[in-house]
PDB file of C-alpha atoms in Angstrom:
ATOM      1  CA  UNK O   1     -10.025  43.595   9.092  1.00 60.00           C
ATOM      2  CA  UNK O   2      -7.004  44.494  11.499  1.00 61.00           C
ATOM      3  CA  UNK O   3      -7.599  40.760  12.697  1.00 55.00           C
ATOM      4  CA  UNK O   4      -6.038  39.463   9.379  1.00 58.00           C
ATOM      5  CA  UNK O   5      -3.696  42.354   8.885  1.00 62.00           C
ATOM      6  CA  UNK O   6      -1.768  41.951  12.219  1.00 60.00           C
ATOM      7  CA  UNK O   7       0.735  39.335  12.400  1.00 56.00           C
ATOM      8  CA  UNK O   8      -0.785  36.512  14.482  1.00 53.00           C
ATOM      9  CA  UNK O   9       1.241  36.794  17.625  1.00 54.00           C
ATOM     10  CA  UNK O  10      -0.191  40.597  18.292  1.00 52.00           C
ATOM     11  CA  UNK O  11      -3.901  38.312  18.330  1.00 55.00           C
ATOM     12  CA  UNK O  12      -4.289  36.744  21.639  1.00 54.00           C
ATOM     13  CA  UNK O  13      -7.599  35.934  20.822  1.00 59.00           C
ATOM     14  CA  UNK O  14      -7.543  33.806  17.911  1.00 60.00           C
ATOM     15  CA  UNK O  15      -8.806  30.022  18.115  1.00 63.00           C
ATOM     16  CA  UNK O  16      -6.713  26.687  17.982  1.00 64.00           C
ATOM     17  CA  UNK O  17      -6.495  26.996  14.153  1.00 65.00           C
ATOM     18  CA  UNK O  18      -5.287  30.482  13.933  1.00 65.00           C
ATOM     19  CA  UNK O  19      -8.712  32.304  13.350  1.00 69.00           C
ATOM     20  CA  UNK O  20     -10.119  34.847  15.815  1.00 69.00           C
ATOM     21  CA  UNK O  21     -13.005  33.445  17.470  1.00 70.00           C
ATOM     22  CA  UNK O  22     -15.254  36.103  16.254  1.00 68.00           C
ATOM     23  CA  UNK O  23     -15.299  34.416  13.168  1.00 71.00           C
ATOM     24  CA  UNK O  24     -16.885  31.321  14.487  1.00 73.00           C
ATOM     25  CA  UNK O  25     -20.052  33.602  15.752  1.00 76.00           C
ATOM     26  CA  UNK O  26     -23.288  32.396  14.205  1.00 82.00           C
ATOM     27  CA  UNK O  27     -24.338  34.713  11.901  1.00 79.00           C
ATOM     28  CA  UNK O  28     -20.865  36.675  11.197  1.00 78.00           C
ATOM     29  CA  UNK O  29     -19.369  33.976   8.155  1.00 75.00           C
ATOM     30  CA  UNK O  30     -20.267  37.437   5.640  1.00 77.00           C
ATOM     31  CA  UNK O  31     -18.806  39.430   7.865  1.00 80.00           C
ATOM     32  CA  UNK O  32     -15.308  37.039   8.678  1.00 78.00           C
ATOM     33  CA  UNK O  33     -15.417  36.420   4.532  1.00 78.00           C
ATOM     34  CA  UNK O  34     -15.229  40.218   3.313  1.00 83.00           C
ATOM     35  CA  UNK O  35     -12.129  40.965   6.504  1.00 83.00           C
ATOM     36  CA  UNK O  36     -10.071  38.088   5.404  1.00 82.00           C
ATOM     37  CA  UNK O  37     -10.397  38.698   1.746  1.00 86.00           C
ATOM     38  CA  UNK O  38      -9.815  42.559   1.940  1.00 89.00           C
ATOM     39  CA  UNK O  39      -6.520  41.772   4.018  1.00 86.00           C
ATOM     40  CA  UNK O  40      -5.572  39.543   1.447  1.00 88.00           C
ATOM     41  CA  UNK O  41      -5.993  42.067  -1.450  1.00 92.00           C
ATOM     42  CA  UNK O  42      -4.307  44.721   0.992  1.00 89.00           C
ATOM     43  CA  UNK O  43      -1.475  42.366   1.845  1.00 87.00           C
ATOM     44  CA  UNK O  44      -0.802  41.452  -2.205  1.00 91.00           C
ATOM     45  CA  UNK O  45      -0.947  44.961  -3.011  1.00 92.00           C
ATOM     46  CA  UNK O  46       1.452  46.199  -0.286  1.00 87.00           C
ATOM     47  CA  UNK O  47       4.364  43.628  -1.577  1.00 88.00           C
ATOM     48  CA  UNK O  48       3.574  44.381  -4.876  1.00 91.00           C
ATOM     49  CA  UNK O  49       1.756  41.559  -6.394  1.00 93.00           C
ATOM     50  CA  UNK O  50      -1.457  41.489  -8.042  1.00 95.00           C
ATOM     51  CA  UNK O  51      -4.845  41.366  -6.081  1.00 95.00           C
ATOM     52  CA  UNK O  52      -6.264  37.602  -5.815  1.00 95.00           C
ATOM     53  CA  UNK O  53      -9.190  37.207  -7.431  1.00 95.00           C
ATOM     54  CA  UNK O  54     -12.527  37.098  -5.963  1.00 92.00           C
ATOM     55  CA  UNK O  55     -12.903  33.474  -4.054  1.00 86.00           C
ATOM     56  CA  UNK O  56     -15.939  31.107  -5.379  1.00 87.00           C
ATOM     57  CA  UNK O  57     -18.581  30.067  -3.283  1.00 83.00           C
ATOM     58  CA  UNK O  58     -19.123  33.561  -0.852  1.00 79.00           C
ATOM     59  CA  UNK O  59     -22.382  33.750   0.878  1.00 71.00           C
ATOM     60  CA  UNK O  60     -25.123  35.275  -1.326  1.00 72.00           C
ATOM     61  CA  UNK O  61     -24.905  38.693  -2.269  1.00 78.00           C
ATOM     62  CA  UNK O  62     -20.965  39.382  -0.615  1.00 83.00           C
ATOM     63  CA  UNK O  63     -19.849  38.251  -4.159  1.00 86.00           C
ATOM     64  CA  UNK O  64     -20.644  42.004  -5.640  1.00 87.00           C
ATOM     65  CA  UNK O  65     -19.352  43.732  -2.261  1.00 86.00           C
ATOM     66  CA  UNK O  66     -16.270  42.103  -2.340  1.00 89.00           C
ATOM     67  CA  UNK O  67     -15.467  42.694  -6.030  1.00 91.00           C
ATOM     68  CA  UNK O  68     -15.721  46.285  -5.375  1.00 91.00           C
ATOM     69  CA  UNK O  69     -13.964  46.382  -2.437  1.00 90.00           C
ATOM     70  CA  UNK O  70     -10.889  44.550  -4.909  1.00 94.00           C
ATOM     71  CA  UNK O  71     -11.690  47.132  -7.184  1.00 96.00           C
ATOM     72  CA  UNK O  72     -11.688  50.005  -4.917  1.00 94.00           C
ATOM     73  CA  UNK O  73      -8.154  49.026  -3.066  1.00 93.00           C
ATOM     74  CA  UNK O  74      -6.588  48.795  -6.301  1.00 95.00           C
ATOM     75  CA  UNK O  75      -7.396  52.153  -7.773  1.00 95.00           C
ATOM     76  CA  UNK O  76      -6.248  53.340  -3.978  1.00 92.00           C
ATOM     77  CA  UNK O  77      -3.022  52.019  -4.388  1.00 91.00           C
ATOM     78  CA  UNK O  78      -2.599  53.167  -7.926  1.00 91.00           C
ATOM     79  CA  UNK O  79      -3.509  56.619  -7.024  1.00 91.00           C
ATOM     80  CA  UNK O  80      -1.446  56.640  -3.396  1.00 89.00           C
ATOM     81  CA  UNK O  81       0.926  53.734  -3.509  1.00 79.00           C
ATOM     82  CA  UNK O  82       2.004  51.513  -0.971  1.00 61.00           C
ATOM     83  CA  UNK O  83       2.836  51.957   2.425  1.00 59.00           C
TER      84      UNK O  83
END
């Protein structure tokens, strides 16, 4: 997750295109799908704006994890606010 958090000059190891090269591991796409979403919905919420809605076409069974990971850092940010 802090991969997609920190601003992209902080990453040294990141790729040609901007993605860390951990997402390119075989068998991590899940994994790489759930970080950059969260950081998205963390990102939206931290400036104020609404969460994005869950992307189509995750790999089988993320779909349900990430919608309540959405639904989870809402209701934090409700409760606690923004940093």
């Amino acid at each position: 997750l802090s991969h997609f958090l920190a601003p992209p000059e902080w990453d040294k190891r990141s790729g040609p295109d901007g993605e860390p090269d951990w997402t390119k591991t075989k068998g991590i796409e899940a994994r790489a799908a759930v970080a950059r979403f969260t950081a998205s919905v963390l990102r939206a919420l931290a400036a104020g704006d609404p969460a994005p809605d869950v992307p189509a076409g995750l790999p089988d069974g993320v779909d349900q994890r990430v919608r309540f990971v959405r639904e989870e850092l809402i209701d934090m940010v409700e409760r606690h606010g923004s940093w």
